[in-house]
Amino acid sequence: AQSVTQLDSQVPVFEEAPVELRCNYSSSVSVYLFWYVQYPNQGLQLLLKYLSGSTLVKGINGFEAEFNKSQTSFHLRKPSVHISDTAEYFCAVSGSFNKFYFGSGTKLNVKP
Amino acid sequence: DVKVTQSSRYLVKRTGEKVFLECVQDMDHENMFWYRQDPGLGLRLIYFSYDVKMKEKGDIPEGYSVSREKKERFSLILESASTNQTSMYLCASSTGPGRGELFFGEGSRLTVL
């Protein structure tokens, strides 16, 4: 089975500071990688995805992520966060196995 | 606008009751999923379906069953609810296999007393 590790359960950061949310996965086969965001009392929505091609992927709301095959990582970054980015972020992996595996989530708390 | 609709946002049930959680998608997706979300555990797959009347167990199927009689509808059934099934339940759909993103419903928060 695949596994996804999000190393930080909570990340506090001040507004306008940069942030990185870390994600590592275990897989020996080709995978597709995703970051989802969940605002309070809502379902998850897609931030960005890596399917193939360029390893730097840009998503909505100024987020980007870099796929690193040798380190099996897919870290999410934003150069300057806003209060409205406060949410929980989930990394996920899928592939030919037709399932999605999720990490345990990282709560981003942006402080004024 | 694409949409996955879960019939109930909040439910309170008693131990031993039969519970139905319903999910409808309007995107003609082949694949549908039921996840359970608990704090610190992320999302865990209960069941998924890749076609009408087809289903596969996920990672935590015990105590649950599913039904997919029509392509757009995927139901999760708790035959006899227990307190350890108190959780947030998320339905999702996608094109397959694996490349397409998941589209989620708003979630159903179930409390079993």
CSV table of N, CA and C in Angstrom, one decimal, chain A residues 1 32 34 36 38 41-46 49 51-52 88 90 94-105 107, chain B residues 9-10 31 33 35 37 40-43 45 48 50 56-59 90 94 96-102 104-106:
chain,number,residue,atom,x,y,z
A,1,ALA,N,0.8,-1.2,0.0
A,1,ALA,CA,0.0,0.0,0.0
A,1,ALA,C,0.9,1.3,0.0
A,32,TYR,N,0.7,10.1,-9.2
A,32,TYR,CA,0.2,11.4,-9.4
A,32,TYR,C,0.1,12.0,-8.0
A,34,PHE,N,-1.1,15.4,-5.4
A,34,PHE,CA,-2.1,16.4,-5.2
A,34,PHE,C,-2.0,17.1,-3.9
A,36,TYR,N,-4.7,19.3,-1.5
A,36,TYR,CA,-6.0,19.8,-1.3
A,36,TYR,C,-6.1,20.7,0.0
A,38,GLN,N,-8.8,22.4,2.9
A,38,GLN,CA,-10.1,22.3,3.6
A,38,GLN,C,-10.3,23.4,4.5
A,41,ASN,N,-15.5,23.5,8.2
A,41,ASN,CA,-16.9,23.0,7.9
A,41,ASN,C,-17.1,22.9,6.4
A,42,GLN,N,-16.1,22.6,5.6
A,42,GLN,CA,-16.3,22.4,4.2
A,42,GLN,C,-15.6,21.2,3.7
A,43,GLY,N,-15.9,20.7,2.5
A,43,GLY,CA,-15.2,19.6,1.9
A,43,GLY,C,-13.8,20.1,1.5
A,44,LEU,N,-13.1,19.2,0.8
A,44,LEU,CA,-11.8,19.5,0.3
A,44,LEU,C,-11.9,20.0,-1.1
A,45,GLN,N,-11.0,20.9,-1.4
A,45,GLN,CA,-10.9,21.4,-2.8
A,45,GLN,C,-9.5,21.4,-3.3
A,46,LEU,N,-9.3,21.2,-4.6
A,46,LEU,CA,-8.0,21.0,-5.1
A,46,LEU,C,-7.2,22.3,-5.2
A,49,LYS,N,-2.0,20.0,-8.7
A,49,LYS,CA,-1.7,18.6,-9.0
A,49,LYS,C,-0.5,18.4,-9.9
A,51,LEU,N,0.9,15.6,-12.5
A,51,LEU,CA,0.7,14.4,-13.3
A,51,LEU,C,1.9,14.0,-14.1
A,52,SER,N,2.6,14.9,-14.7
A,52,SER,CA,3.8,14.6,-15.4
A,52,SER,C,4.4,16.0,-15.9
A,88,GLU,N,-6.8,23.7,6.7
A,88,GLU,CA,-6.0,22.4,6.8
A,88,GLU,C,-5.7,22.0,5.4
A,90,PHE,N,-4.0,19.0,2.8
A,90,PHE,CA,-3.8,17.6,2.7
A,90,PHE,C,-3.0,17.3,1.4
A,94,SER,N,-2.0,9.3,-5.9
A,94,SER,CA,-2.8,8.3,-6.6
A,94,SER,C,-1.9,7.7,-7.8
A,95,GLY,N,-2.5,6.8,-8.5
A,95,GLY,CA,-1.7,6.2,-9.6
A,95,GLY,C,-2.6,5.2,-10.3
A,96,SER,N,-1.9,4.3,-11.0
A,96,SER,CA,-2.6,3.3,-11.7
A,96,SER,C,-3.5,2.4,-10.8
A,97,PHE,N,-3.1,2.4,-9.5
A,97,PHE,CA,-3.9,1.6,-8.6
A,97,PHE,C,-5.3,2.2,-8.3
A,98,ASN,N,-5.6,3.4,-8.9
A,98,ASN,CA,-7.0,3.9,-8.9
A,98,ASN,C,-7.5,4.2,-7.5
A,99,LYS,N,-6.6,4.4,-6.6
A,99,LYS,CA,-7.1,4.9,-5.3
A,99,LYS,C,-6.3,6.2,-4.9
A,100,PHE,N,-6.8,6.9,-4.0
A,100,PHE,CA,-6.1,8.1,-3.5
A,100,PHE,C,-5.8,7.9,-2.1
A,101,TYR,N,-4.5,8.1,-1.7
A,101,TYR,CA,-4.1,8.0,-0.3
A,101,TYR,C,-3.7,9.4,0.2
A,102,PHE,N,-4.2,9.7,1.4
A,102,PHE,CA,-4.0,11.0,1.9
A,102,PHE,C,-3.1,11.0,3.1
A,103,GLY,N,-2.4,12.1,3.3
A,103,GLY,CA,-1.6,12.3,4.5
A,103,GLY,C,-2.6,12.7,5.7
A,104,SER,N,-2.0,12.9,6.8
A,104,SER,CA,-2.8,13.2,8.0
A,104,SER,C,-3.2,14.7,8.1
A,105,GLY,N,-2.7,15.5,7.2
A,105,GLY,CA,-3.1,16.9,7.2
A,105,GLY,C,-2.1,17.8,8.0
A,107,LYS,N,-2.4,21.7,9.7
A,107,LYS,CA,-3.2,22.9,9.9
A,107,LYS,C,-2.3,24.1,9.8
B,9,ARG,N,-25.9,17.2,6.2
B,9,ARG,CA,-24.6,17.8,6.7
B,9,ARG,C,-24.4,17.3,8.2
B,10,TYR,N,-25.5,17.2,8.9
B,10,TYR,CA,-25.3,16.8,10.3
B,10,TYR,C,-26.4,15.8,10.7
B,31,ASN,N,-15.9,6.9,-11.1
B,31,ASN,CA,-15.4,6.5,-9.8
B,31,ASN,C,-16.1,7.4,-8.7
B,33,PHE,N,-16.2,7.6,-4.2
B,33,PHE,CA,-15.5,7.2,-3.0
B,33,PHE,C,-16.2,7.6,-1.7
B,35,TYR,N,-14.9,8.4,2.2
B,35,TYR,CA,-13.8,8.6,3.1
B,35,TYR,C,-14.4,8.9,4.5
B,37,GLN,N,-13.1,11.0,7.9
B,37,GLN,CA,-12.0,12.0,8.4
B,37,GLN,C,-12.1,12.1,9.9
B,40,GLY,N,-6.2,14.2,13.1
B,40,GLY,CA,-4.9,13.6,13.2
B,40,GLY,C,-4.7,12.3,12.4
B,41,LEU,N,-5.7,11.8,11.8
B,41,LEU,CA,-5.7,10.6,11.0
B,41,LEU,C,-5.9,10.9,9.5
B,42,GLY,N,-6.2,12.1,9.1
B,42,GLY,CA,-6.4,12.4,7.7
B,42,GLY,C,-7.7,11.8,7.2
B,43,LEU,N,-7.7,11.4,5.9
B,43,LEU,CA,-8.8,10.8,5.3
B,43,LEU,C,-8.5,9.3,5.1
B,45,LEU,N,-9.9,5.7,3.5
B,45,LEU,CA,-10.9,5.2,2.5
B,45,LEU,C,-11.7,4.0,3.0
B,48,PHE,N,-14.9,2.2,-2.3
B,48,PHE,CA,-15.0,3.0,-3.5
B,48,PHE,C,-15.7,2.1,-4.6
B,50,TYR,N,-16.1,1.8,-9.0
B,50,TYR,CA,-15.6,2.3,-10.3
B,50,TYR,C,-16.6,2.1,-11.4
B,56,GLU,N,-15.4,-1.8,-4.2
B,56,GLU,CA,-14.2,-2.4,-3.6
B,56,GLU,C,-14.0,-1.9,-2.2
B,57,LYS,N,-13.5,-2.7,-1.4
B,57,LYS,CA,-13.2,-2.3,0.0
B,57,LYS,C,-12.0,-1.4,0.0
B,58,GLY,N,-12.1,-0.4,0.8
B,58,GLY,CA,-10.9,0.4,1.1
B,58,GLY,C,-10.1,-0.1,2.2
B,59,ASP,N,-9.6,0.8,3.0
B,59,ASP,CA,-8.7,0.5,4.1
B,59,ASP,C,-9.5,0.2,5.4
B,90,LEU,N,-16.9,11.9,4.1
B,90,LEU,CA,-16.7,12.7,2.9
B,90,LEU,C,-16.9,11.8,1.7
B,94,SER,N,-14.5,11.0,-9.1
B,94,SER,CA,-13.4,11.4,-10.1
B,94,SER,C,-13.6,10.6,-11.4
B,96,GLY,N,-11.4,8.3,-14.0
B,96,GLY,CA,-10.4,7.3,-13.6
B,96,GLY,C,-9.4,7.1,-14.7
B,97,PRO,N,-8.4,6.3,-14.5
B,97,PRO,CA,-8.0,5.8,-13.2
B,97,PRO,C,-6.8,6.6,-12.7
B,98,GLY,N,-7.1,7.3,-11.6
B,98,GLY,CA,-6.0,7.9,-10.8
B,98,GLY,C,-5.5,9.3,-11.2
B,99,ARG,N,-5.6,9.6,-12.5
B,99,ARG,CA,-5.1,10.9,-13.0
B,99,ARG,C,-6.0,12.1,-12.6
B,100,GLY,N,-7.3,11.8,-12.6
B,100,GLY,CA,-8.3,12.8,-12.4
B,100,GLY,C,-8.4,13.2,-11.0
B,101,GLU,N,-8.6,14.5,-10.7
B,101,GLU,CA,-8.7,14.9,-9.4
B,101,GLU,C,-10.0,14.4,-8.7
B,102,LEU,N,-10.0,14.4,-7.4
B,102,LEU,CA,-11.2,14.1,-6.7
B,102,LEU,C,-12.0,15.4,-6.5
B,104,PHE,N,-15.0,16.7,-4.0
B,104,PHE,CA,-15.6,16.4,-2.7
B,104,PHE,C,-16.9,17.0,-2.5
B,105,GLY,N,-17.8,16.3,-1.7
B,105,GLY,CA,-18.9,16.9,-1.2
B,105,GLY,C,-18.6,17.7,0.1
B,106,GLU,N,-19.6,18.4,0.7
B,106,GLU,CA,-19.3,19.2,1.9
B,106,GLU,C,-19.1,18.4,3.1
